[in-house]
Amino acid sequence: MTKLVRQLNSQDADFSPALKKLLAFDAAEDEAIDLAAAKILADVKARGDQAVLEYTQKFDRLSKEQASSIKSLEITKTELFVALESLPKEQRAALEAAAARVKSYHERQKIESGCHSWDYADADGTRLGQKVTPLDRAGLYVPGGKAAYPSSVLMNAIPAKVAGVSEVIMVVPTPDGVRNPLVLAAAAVAGVDRAFTIGGAQAVGALAYGTETIPAVDKIVGPGNAYVAAAKRRVFGTVGIDMIAGPSEILVLCDGNTNPDWIAMDLFSQAEHDELAQSILLCPSQSFIDQVQASILKFLPEMPRQAVIKKSLQDRGAMILVKDMHEACEIANSIAAEHLEICADNPRQWAELIRHAGAIFMGPYTSESLGDYCAGPNHVLPTMRTSRFSSPLGVYDFIKRSSMIEVSETGAQKLGQIASTLAHGEGLQAHARAAELRLKK
Amino acid sequence: MTKLVRQLNSQDADFSPALKKLLAFDAAEDEAIDLAAAKILADVKARGDQAVLEYTQKFDRLSKEQASSIKSLEITKTELFVALESLPKEQRAALEAAAARVKSYHERQKIESGCHSWDYADADGTRLGQKVTPLDRAGLYVPGGKAAYPSSVLMNAIPAKVAGVSEVIMVVPTPDGVRNPLVLAAAAVAGVDRAFTIGGAQAVGALAYGTETIPAVDKIVGPGNAYVAAAKRRVFGTVGIDMIAGPSEILVLCDGNTNPDWIAMDLFSQAEHDELAQSILLCPSQSFIDQVQASILKFLPEMPRQAVIKKSLQDRGAMILVKDMHEACEIANSIAAEHLEICADNPRQWAELIRHAGAIFMGPYTSESLGDYCAGPNHVLPTMRTSRFSSPLGVYDFIKRSSMIEVSETGAQKLGQIASTLAHGEGLQAHARAAELRLKK
């Protein structure tokens, strides 16, 4: 039987190194790109608007008439709403329905994920707590050209607005002056406050340092090309950034009791993003794996993006025959995938065993693509095994905390003794004296 | 009158540029240090234990007998507790009292800051939520030599253990083989699971990649020298890291109704850390500022670290005369200090106006040094204006979230239509088909 996707067997002696090789991805930074980004950033920092304007004319192929000033590159709120009005009715309804669900989920997240201030007093009347404040301003980078995803505008902007960020500033390059109406419409729906048609490292620099026209933000989120990623790494510290995303990944755990066509299409929907995307199936049934291989061959010729899908599945995809679902969960934890689908009877029994995954899609009806657009949770998820230590983009990324400490006079007597002893132990005598001065004689 | 610390006046025409100049700090990365760190990391990745051993022998000046293997550099739990037993009674009691308060605060934080899983169902029976999981393993970098702070061991390890991290692995270099018993005792009290006497970029590499003897961790926290900072930046993505810390900062807002000696000593307690540390006082009373200047001159000769304090205050310190406390709060927001003391009647009225600060110390009895050691909140705080977008180290830094999505059959019908429309709009047909396959015919 013809098989497009390589198969591994967890019981093989060489499975462990084979899996390691399959997952290996060298996210090597390109030194030349990094230096080019650094140069652009320094220039934007020094020359502001004029530098951004020149790079925009050059890289986005805009004439001096098309880009006469940074002010002329601002898209007004009216223009955003005009783009929304211009959409076909069904598209507009879908965009608004998706936005409403994403907003509703993130409002729940704001409540559940500790995005509130709190405070308590100890027995001595000393009050301790934490004050939560939204960021003042967030910058949202949206890629231009063909890979412009309106869903990403919703997923990045809505959590910021739910968090209470006063001003969300979107930047989106418009190569050759072409604007994407779906992206502008999504910005209108998501509540983006200001938008500029700039991109690349120059847009990252403008958001990080501010220019005469573009205000400096406190955090920059959103995906971009290698120059954007390099620039974001460089401005980290001056502003906050989200994670640097790698290629998209899906891992499907299936007990074999579902429709193989559905699984094949779910593997496709990751593979079609990018030749470097990774789609893996873990399954204890060889016959089900064979059925999925057959479904893949059946559907592939129908897919407009079949070339990308084929290369991705052949180069980076895999079907892994496992001993049982318990072993599948163990392997899933070592893979720590961005998207994890559990297509199995009683999927929650297996979800409980999962420690590392960006998002867990449970049951046969939960295709990963529903999560990408409209289930509600964020589609910005940790890639490249970073779900071991990081989380989906969320409301919590747009707030920060300040510790609140108010020591009572009584408290200062006890705490002062402790602090004095420890400070002397560390050779920090002023620390000790500051505590001792508050002690009653 | 002699004044050690420069004075600015918020009403002067050149105040704004003068403040900007005062705050300017070039955290330029040293290219040579960065390259040296990169080379060490690559070597540790390739050669594991042997590379770590050779660097440790070289940089920490250990003989081949003192460092015969990485195994021989492990400090057993027994040795940690022996160090605790060896402390003078008062020191041990202070360490344990501080640890208990820090633990108690962070347990409260775990409850209040959304470190729990949650879940809800919509009208169609689709269940959405988020699963919270602690990190498997955290690495704690502790500097060796003179600037070894046992309080930092408590502040970094306790939130990890409260979060539920299974294994906290401490690394601490021991130049010339000298171990700091207070650091080892703090590790015992804080619940550190394993400890190795290694440091520098080689320790960061060992924790990030793992070696034959040292397990790879998921996140590395804790302060270090320039090589450690460069190495942490480089391994970010392979593992999580905490913020790269800049010099310490204190900003005191005082209405003039307190003891000037207390304020002077609080300014000292930041300045004594480092010649680059920054201590600033904002006050609407010129006579109070003059009193603090006098207190500074009075106390300075008594301080063992007077050379460091004097240089820090002269180079980077300032007294700023403000119009009123409202203006002081505005200026405080633009400074976004690591430590903010509000010494004023009814300090909370002013704290409400503060949007950006790592920690806010309220009232005359809350010296910053109490917060450093034992009030309870963490002393690892955002520096260099990063409190605009980041938070104190906390339990939330040692957990991560996975989105949980279980779409019902009914839900899949509505969501499938929306996803299909949006996916076609983005040119991602496999995404659309995956949703459409779940629609009832």
PDB file of C-alpha atoms in Angstrom, chain A residues 127-325:
ATOM      1  CA  ARG A 127      -1.363  44.720  54.693  1.00  0.00           C
ATOM      2  CA  LEU A 128       0.018  42.800  51.723  1.00  0.00           C
ATOM      3  CA  GLY A 129      -1.331  42.367  48.234  1.00  0.00           C
ATOM      4  CA  GLN A 130      -0.955  42.951  44.564  1.00  0.00           C
ATOM      5  CA  LYS A 131      -2.322  45.677  42.339  1.00  0.00           C
ATOM      6  CA  VAL A 132      -3.195  44.738  38.773  1.00  0.00           C
ATOM      7  CA  THR A 133      -2.986  47.378  36.028  1.00  0.00           C
ATOM      8  CA  PRO A 134      -3.502  46.990  32.283  1.00  0.00           C
ATOM      9  CA  LEU A 135      -0.699  48.117  29.989  1.00  0.00           C
ATOM     10  CA  ASP A 136      -1.070  51.686  28.759  1.00  0.00           C
ATOM     11  CA  ARG A 137      -0.423  50.867  25.098  1.00  0.00           C
ATOM     12  CA  ALA A 138       0.043  47.693  23.060  1.00  0.00           C
ATOM     13  CA  GLY A 139       1.399  47.360  19.529  1.00  0.00           C
ATOM     14  CA  LEU A 140      -0.022  44.714  17.223  1.00  0.00           C
ATOM     15  CA  TYR A 141       2.083  43.572  14.293  1.00  0.00           C
ATOM     16  CA  VAL A 142       0.043  42.147  11.410  1.00  0.00           C
ATOM     17  CA  PRO A 143       1.853  40.677   8.401  1.00  0.00           C
ATOM     18  CA  GLY A 144       0.926  42.106   5.020  1.00  0.00           C
ATOM     19  CA  GLY A 145       0.601  40.529   1.620  1.00  0.00           C
ATOM     20  CA  LYS A 146      -0.831  37.074   1.000  1.00  0.00           C
ATOM     21  CA  ALA A 147      -0.384  35.580   4.454  1.00  0.00           C
ATOM     22  CA  ALA A 148      -2.545  38.293   6.039  1.00  0.00           C
ATOM     23  CA  TYR A 149      -4.836  36.667   8.544  1.00  0.00           C
ATOM     24  CA  PRO A 150      -7.800  38.656   9.872  1.00  0.00           C
ATOM     25  CA  SER A 151      -8.293  35.961  12.527  1.00  0.00           C
ATOM     26  CA  SER A 152      -4.886  36.909  13.957  1.00  0.00           C
ATOM     27  CA  VAL A 153      -6.052  40.509  14.318  1.00  0.00           C
ATOM     28  CA  LEU A 154      -8.957  39.302  16.457  1.00  0.00           C
ATOM     29  CA  MET A 155      -6.796  36.928  18.513  1.00  0.00           C
ATOM     30  CA  ASN A 156      -4.152  39.550  19.300  1.00  0.00           C
ATOM     31  CA  ALA A 157      -6.286  42.659  19.755  1.00  0.00           C
ATOM     32  CA  ILE A 158      -9.270  41.285  21.695  1.00  0.00           C
ATOM     33  CA  PRO A 159      -7.344  40.069  24.781  1.00  0.00           C
ATOM     34  CA  ALA A 160      -5.628  43.470  24.951  1.00  0.00           C
ATOM     35  CA  LYS A 161      -8.934  45.340  24.866  1.00  0.00           C
ATOM     36  CA  VAL A 162     -10.527  42.929  27.377  1.00  0.00           C
ATOM     37  CA  ALA A 163      -7.537  43.508  29.676  1.00  0.00           C
ATOM     38  CA  GLY A 164      -8.284  47.234  29.538  1.00  0.00           C
ATOM     39  CA  VAL A 165      -5.364  48.448  27.418  1.00  0.00           C
ATOM     40  CA  SER A 166      -6.227  52.079  26.585  1.00  0.00           C
ATOM     41  CA  GLU A 167      -4.675  52.149  23.156  1.00  0.00           C
ATOM     42  CA  VAL A 168      -4.032  49.256  20.750  1.00  0.00           C
ATOM     43  CA  ILE A 169      -1.948  50.369  17.781  1.00  0.00           C
ATOM     44  CA  MET A 170      -1.871  48.098  14.737  1.00  0.00           C
ATOM     45  CA  VAL A 171       0.857  48.153  12.121  1.00  0.00           C
ATOM     46  CA  VAL A 172       0.383  46.308   8.843  1.00  0.00           C
ATOM     47  CA  PRO A 173       2.604  46.706   5.790  1.00  0.00           C
ATOM     48  CA  THR A 174       0.871  47.242   2.438  1.00  0.00           C
ATOM     49  CA  PRO A 175       3.356  46.090  -0.207  1.00  0.00           C
ATOM     50  CA  ASP A 176       2.688  47.956  -3.471  1.00  0.00           C
ATOM     51  CA  GLY A 177      -0.001  49.899  -1.642  1.00  0.00           C
ATOM     52  CA  VAL A 178      -2.461  46.996  -1.514  1.00  0.00           C
ATOM     53  CA  ARG A 179      -4.684  47.002   1.577  1.00  0.00           C
ATOM     54  CA  ASN A 180      -6.437  43.822   2.751  1.00  0.00           C
ATOM     55  CA  PRO A 181     -10.076  44.753   3.532  1.00  0.00           C
ATOM     56  CA  LEU A 182     -10.590  41.675   5.756  1.00  0.00           C
ATOM     57  CA  VAL A 183      -7.670  42.719   7.950  1.00  0.00           C
ATOM     58  CA  LEU A 184      -8.985  46.281   8.243  1.00  0.00           C
ATOM     59  CA  ALA A 185     -12.486  44.995   8.974  1.00  0.00           C
ATOM     60  CA  ALA A 186     -11.118  42.695  11.674  1.00  0.00           C
ATOM     61  CA  ALA A 187      -9.333  45.677  13.221  1.00  0.00           C
ATOM     62  CA  ALA A 188     -12.640  47.560  13.322  1.00  0.00           C
ATOM     63  CA  VAL A 189     -14.420  44.608  14.955  1.00  0.00           C
ATOM     64  CA  ALA A 190     -11.614  43.981  17.453  1.00  0.00           C
ATOM     65  CA  GLY A 191     -11.496  47.603  18.633  1.00  0.00           C
ATOM     66  CA  VAL A 192      -8.054  48.566  17.343  1.00  0.00           C
ATOM     67  CA  ASP A 193      -7.547  52.250  18.222  1.00  0.00           C
ATOM     68  CA  ARG A 194      -5.014  53.384  15.646  1.00  0.00           C
ATOM     69  CA  ALA A 195      -3.475  51.742  12.557  1.00  0.00           C
ATOM     70  CA  PHE A 196      -0.477  52.512  10.369  1.00  0.00           C
ATOM     71  CA  THR A 197       0.471  50.895   7.050  1.00  0.00           C
ATOM     72  CA  ILE A 198       4.057  50.196   7.968  1.00  0.00           C
ATOM     73  CA  GLY A 199       5.841  46.900   8.550  1.00  0.00           C
ATOM     74  CA  GLY A 200       9.166  45.140   8.959  1.00  0.00           C
ATOM     75  CA  ALA A 201      11.851  45.991  11.503  1.00  0.00           C
ATOM     76  CA  GLN A 202      11.074  49.695  10.948  1.00  0.00           C
ATOM     77  CA  ALA A 203       7.542  49.213  12.313  1.00  0.00           C
ATOM     78  CA  VAL A 204       8.877  47.311  15.335  1.00  0.00           C
ATOM     79  CA  GLY A 205      11.341  50.152  15.958  1.00  0.00           C
ATOM     80  CA  ALA A 206       8.623  52.788  15.646  1.00  0.00           C
ATOM     81  CA  LEU A 207       6.440  50.981  18.199  1.00  0.00           C
ATOM     82  CA  ALA A 208       9.323  50.335  20.601  1.00  0.00           C
ATOM     83  CA  TYR A 209      10.939  53.781  20.602  1.00  0.00           C
ATOM     84  CA  GLY A 210       8.118  55.980  19.344  1.00  0.00           C
ATOM     85  CA  THR A 211       8.516  58.579  16.591  1.00  0.00           C
ATOM     86  CA  GLU A 212       7.138  62.091  16.116  1.00  0.00           C
ATOM     87  CA  THR A 213       3.870  60.557  14.831  1.00  0.00           C
ATOM     88  CA  ILE A 214       3.748  57.021  16.213  1.00  0.00           C
ATOM     89  CA  PRO A 215       3.496  56.688  20.007  1.00  0.00           C
ATOM     90  CA  ALA A 216       5.821  54.270  21.827  1.00  0.00           C
ATOM     91  CA  VAL A 217       3.999  51.216  23.150  1.00  0.00           C
ATOM     92  CA  ASP A 218       4.679  49.020  26.169  1.00  0.00           C
ATOM     93  CA  LYS A 219       4.430  45.615  24.485  1.00  0.00           C
ATOM     94  CA  ILE A 220       4.522  44.344  20.904  1.00  0.00           C
ATOM     95  CA  VAL A 221       2.602  41.196  19.924  1.00  0.00           C
ATOM     96  CA  GLY A 222       1.825  39.419  16.682  1.00  0.00           C
ATOM     97  CA  PRO A 223       3.642  37.303  14.117  1.00  0.00           C
ATOM     98  CA  GLY A 224       6.021  38.500  11.404  1.00  0.00           C
ATOM     99  CA  ASN A 225       8.802  37.442   9.083  1.00  0.00           C
ATOM    100  CA  ALA A 226      12.438  36.829  10.072  1.00  0.00           C
ATOM    101  CA  TYR A 227      13.275  40.570  10.159  1.00  0.00           C
ATOM    102  CA  VAL A 228      10.310  41.272  12.417  1.00  0.00           C
ATOM    103  CA  ALA A 229      11.258  38.379  14.714  1.00  0.00           C
ATOM    104  CA  ALA A 230      14.878  39.575  14.902  1.00  0.00           C
ATOM    105  CA  ALA A 231      13.735  43.138  15.631  1.00  0.00           C
ATOM    106  CA  LYS A 232      11.352  41.951  18.365  1.00  0.00           C
ATOM    107  CA  ARG A 233      14.157  40.000  20.050  1.00  0.00           C
ATOM    108  CA  ARG A 234      16.317  43.126  19.960  1.00  0.00           C
ATOM    109  CA  VAL A 235      13.740  45.525  21.461  1.00  0.00           C
ATOM    110  CA  PHE A 236      12.809  43.056  24.241  1.00  0.00           C
ATOM    111  CA  GLY A 237      13.502  44.880  27.486  1.00  0.00           C
ATOM    112  CA  THR A 238      12.632  48.298  26.072  1.00  0.00           C
ATOM    113  CA  VAL A 239       9.159  46.848  25.505  1.00  0.00           C
ATOM    114  CA  GLY A 240       7.590  43.482  26.273  1.00  0.00           C
ATOM    115  CA  ILE A 241       7.133  40.990  23.444  1.00  0.00           C
ATOM    116  CA  ASP A 242       5.133  37.800  22.991  1.00  0.00           C
ATOM    117  CA  MET A 243       6.892  34.541  22.163  1.00  0.00           C
ATOM    118  CA  ILE A 244       8.778  34.233  18.889  1.00  0.00           C
ATOM    119  CA  ALA A 245       6.659  31.692  17.000  1.00  0.00           C
ATOM    120  CA  GLY A 246       8.076  28.710  15.157  1.00  0.00           C
ATOM    121  CA  PRO A 247       6.290  26.631  12.481  1.00  0.00           C
ATOM    122  CA  SER A 248       2.817  25.413  13.438  1.00  0.00           C
ATOM    123  CA  GLU A 249       2.369  21.910  14.879  1.00  0.00           C
ATOM    124  CA  ILE A 250      -0.491  19.480  15.386  1.00  0.00           C
ATOM    125  CA  LEU A 251      -0.363  16.239  17.308  1.00  0.00           C
ATOM    126  CA  VAL A 252      -3.402  13.976  17.079  1.00  0.00           C
ATOM    127  CA  LEU A 253      -3.987  11.260  19.680  1.00  0.00           C
ATOM    128  CA  CYS A 254      -6.597   8.896  18.326  1.00  0.00           C
ATOM    129  CA  ASP A 255      -7.858   5.616  19.745  1.00  0.00           C
ATOM    130  CA  GLY A 256      -9.054   4.609  16.267  1.00  0.00           C
ATOM    131  CA  ASN A 257     -12.757   5.065  17.007  1.00  0.00           C
ATOM    132  CA  THR A 258     -13.429   7.972  14.696  1.00  0.00           C
ATOM    133  CA  ASN A 259     -13.702   8.872  11.033  1.00  0.00           C
ATOM    134  CA  PRO A 260     -10.254   8.623   9.382  1.00  0.00           C
ATOM    135  CA  ASP A 261     -11.259  11.329   6.877  1.00  0.00           C
ATOM    136  CA  TRP A 262     -11.668  13.806   9.708  1.00  0.00           C
ATOM    137  CA  ILE A 263      -8.221  12.996  11.065  1.00  0.00           C
ATOM    138  CA  ALA A 264      -6.614  13.253   7.626  1.00  0.00           C
ATOM    139  CA  MET A 265      -8.133  16.688   7.077  1.00  0.00           C
ATOM    140  CA  ASP A 266      -7.029  17.868  10.534  1.00  0.00           C
ATOM    141  CA  LEU A 267      -3.453  16.831   9.667  1.00  0.00           C
ATOM    142  CA  PHE A 268      -3.813  18.737   6.369  1.00  0.00           C
ATOM    143  CA  SER A 269      -5.073  21.855   8.068  1.00  0.00           C
ATOM    144  CA  GLN A 270      -1.786  22.206   9.889  1.00  0.00           C
ATOM    145  CA  ALA A 271       0.356  21.107   6.958  1.00  0.00           C
ATOM    146  CA  GLU A 272      -1.188  23.649   4.589  1.00  0.00           C
ATOM    147  CA  HIS A 273       0.204  26.556   6.646  1.00  0.00           C
ATOM    148  CA  ASP A 274       3.809  25.999   5.753  1.00  0.00           C
ATOM    149  CA  GLU A 275       6.198  23.371   4.389  1.00  0.00           C
ATOM    150  CA  LEU A 276       7.887  23.449   7.803  1.00  0.00           C
ATOM    151  CA  ALA A 277       4.642  22.810   9.693  1.00  0.00           C
ATOM    152  CA  GLN A 278       4.459  19.482  11.519  1.00  0.00           C
ATOM    153  CA  SER A 279       1.518  17.034  11.653  1.00  0.00           C
ATOM    154  CA  ILE A 280       1.838  13.861  13.723  1.00  0.00           C
ATOM    155  CA  LEU A 281      -0.684  11.118  14.546  1.00  0.00           C
ATOM    156  CA  LEU A 282      -0.298   8.828  17.582  1.00  0.00           C
ATOM    157  CA  CYS A 283      -2.567   5.786  17.413  1.00  0.00           C
ATOM    158  CA  PRO A 284      -2.598   2.262  18.889  1.00  0.00           C
ATOM    159  CA  SER A 285      -4.323   0.792  15.798  1.00  0.00           C
ATOM    160  CA  GLN A 286      -2.338  -0.089  12.673  1.00  0.00           C
ATOM    161  CA  SER A 287      -5.507  -0.544  10.640  1.00  0.00           C
ATOM    162  CA  PHE A 288      -6.727   2.953  11.573  1.00  0.00           C
ATOM    163  CA  ILE A 289      -3.344   4.413  10.638  1.00  0.00           C
ATOM    164  CA  ASP A 290      -3.640   2.678   7.268  1.00  0.00           C
ATOM    165  CA  GLN A 291      -7.106   4.165   6.802  1.00  0.00           C
ATOM    166  CA  VAL A 292      -5.801   7.664   7.537  1.00  0.00           C
ATOM    167  CA  GLN A 293      -2.975   7.131   5.016  1.00  0.00           C
ATOM    168  CA  ALA A 294      -5.637   6.169   2.462  1.00  0.00           C
ATOM    169  CA  SER A 295      -7.763   9.219   3.281  1.00  0.00           C
ATOM    170  CA  ILE A 296      -4.705  11.398   2.794  1.00  0.00           C
ATOM    171  CA  LEU A 297      -4.120   9.986  -0.686  1.00  0.00           C
ATOM    172  CA  LYS A 298      -7.820  10.378  -1.473  1.00  0.00           C
ATOM    173  CA  PHE A 299      -8.079  14.033  -0.404  1.00  0.00           C
ATOM    174  CA  LEU A 300      -4.706  15.366  -1.454  1.00  0.00           C
ATOM    175  CA  PRO A 301      -5.494  15.912  -5.165  1.00  0.00           C
ATOM    176  CA  GLU A 302      -8.546  18.016  -4.188  1.00  0.00           C
ATOM    177  CA  MET A 303      -6.592  20.492  -2.082  1.00  0.00           C
ATOM    178  CA  PRO A 304      -5.618  23.832  -3.636  1.00  0.00           C
ATOM    179  CA  ARG A 305      -2.535  23.937  -1.369  1.00  0.00           C
ATOM    180  CA  GLN A 306      -1.577  20.295  -2.104  1.00  0.00           C
ATOM    181  CA  ALA A 307       2.064  21.105  -2.885  1.00  0.00           C
ATOM    182  CA  VAL A 308       2.634  22.672   0.531  1.00  0.00           C
ATOM    183  CA  ILE A 309       0.650  19.943   2.290  1.00  0.00           C
ATOM    184  CA  LYS A 310       2.555  17.160   0.539  1.00  0.00           C
ATOM    185  CA  LYS A 311       5.979  18.570   1.299  1.00  0.00           C
ATOM    186  CA  SER A 312       5.101  19.271   4.920  1.00  0.00           C
ATOM    187  CA  LEU A 313       3.685  15.763   5.478  1.00  0.00           C
ATOM    188  CA  GLN A 314       6.552  14.035   3.711  1.00  0.00           C
ATOM    189  CA  ASP A 315       9.353  16.027   5.314  1.00  0.00           C
ATOM    190  CA  ARG A 316       8.025  16.569   8.808  1.00  0.00           C
ATOM    191  CA  GLY A 317       4.876  14.479   9.265  1.00  0.00           C
ATOM    192  CA  ALA A 318       4.607  11.063  10.935  1.00  0.00           C
ATOM    193  CA  MET A 319       2.189   8.344  11.960  1.00  0.00           C
ATOM    194  CA  ILE A 320       3.328   6.691  15.183  1.00  0.00           C
ATOM    195  CA  LEU A 321       1.960   3.303  16.167  1.00  0.00           C
ATOM    196  CA  VAL A 322       1.827   3.194  19.962  1.00  0.00           C
ATOM    197  CA  LYS A 323       1.270   0.399  22.461  1.00  0.00           C
ATOM    198  CA  ASP A 324      -1.792   2.042  23.987  1.00  0.00           C
ATOM    199  CA  MET A 325      -3.295   5.430  24.775  1.00  0.00           C
TER     200      MET A 325
END
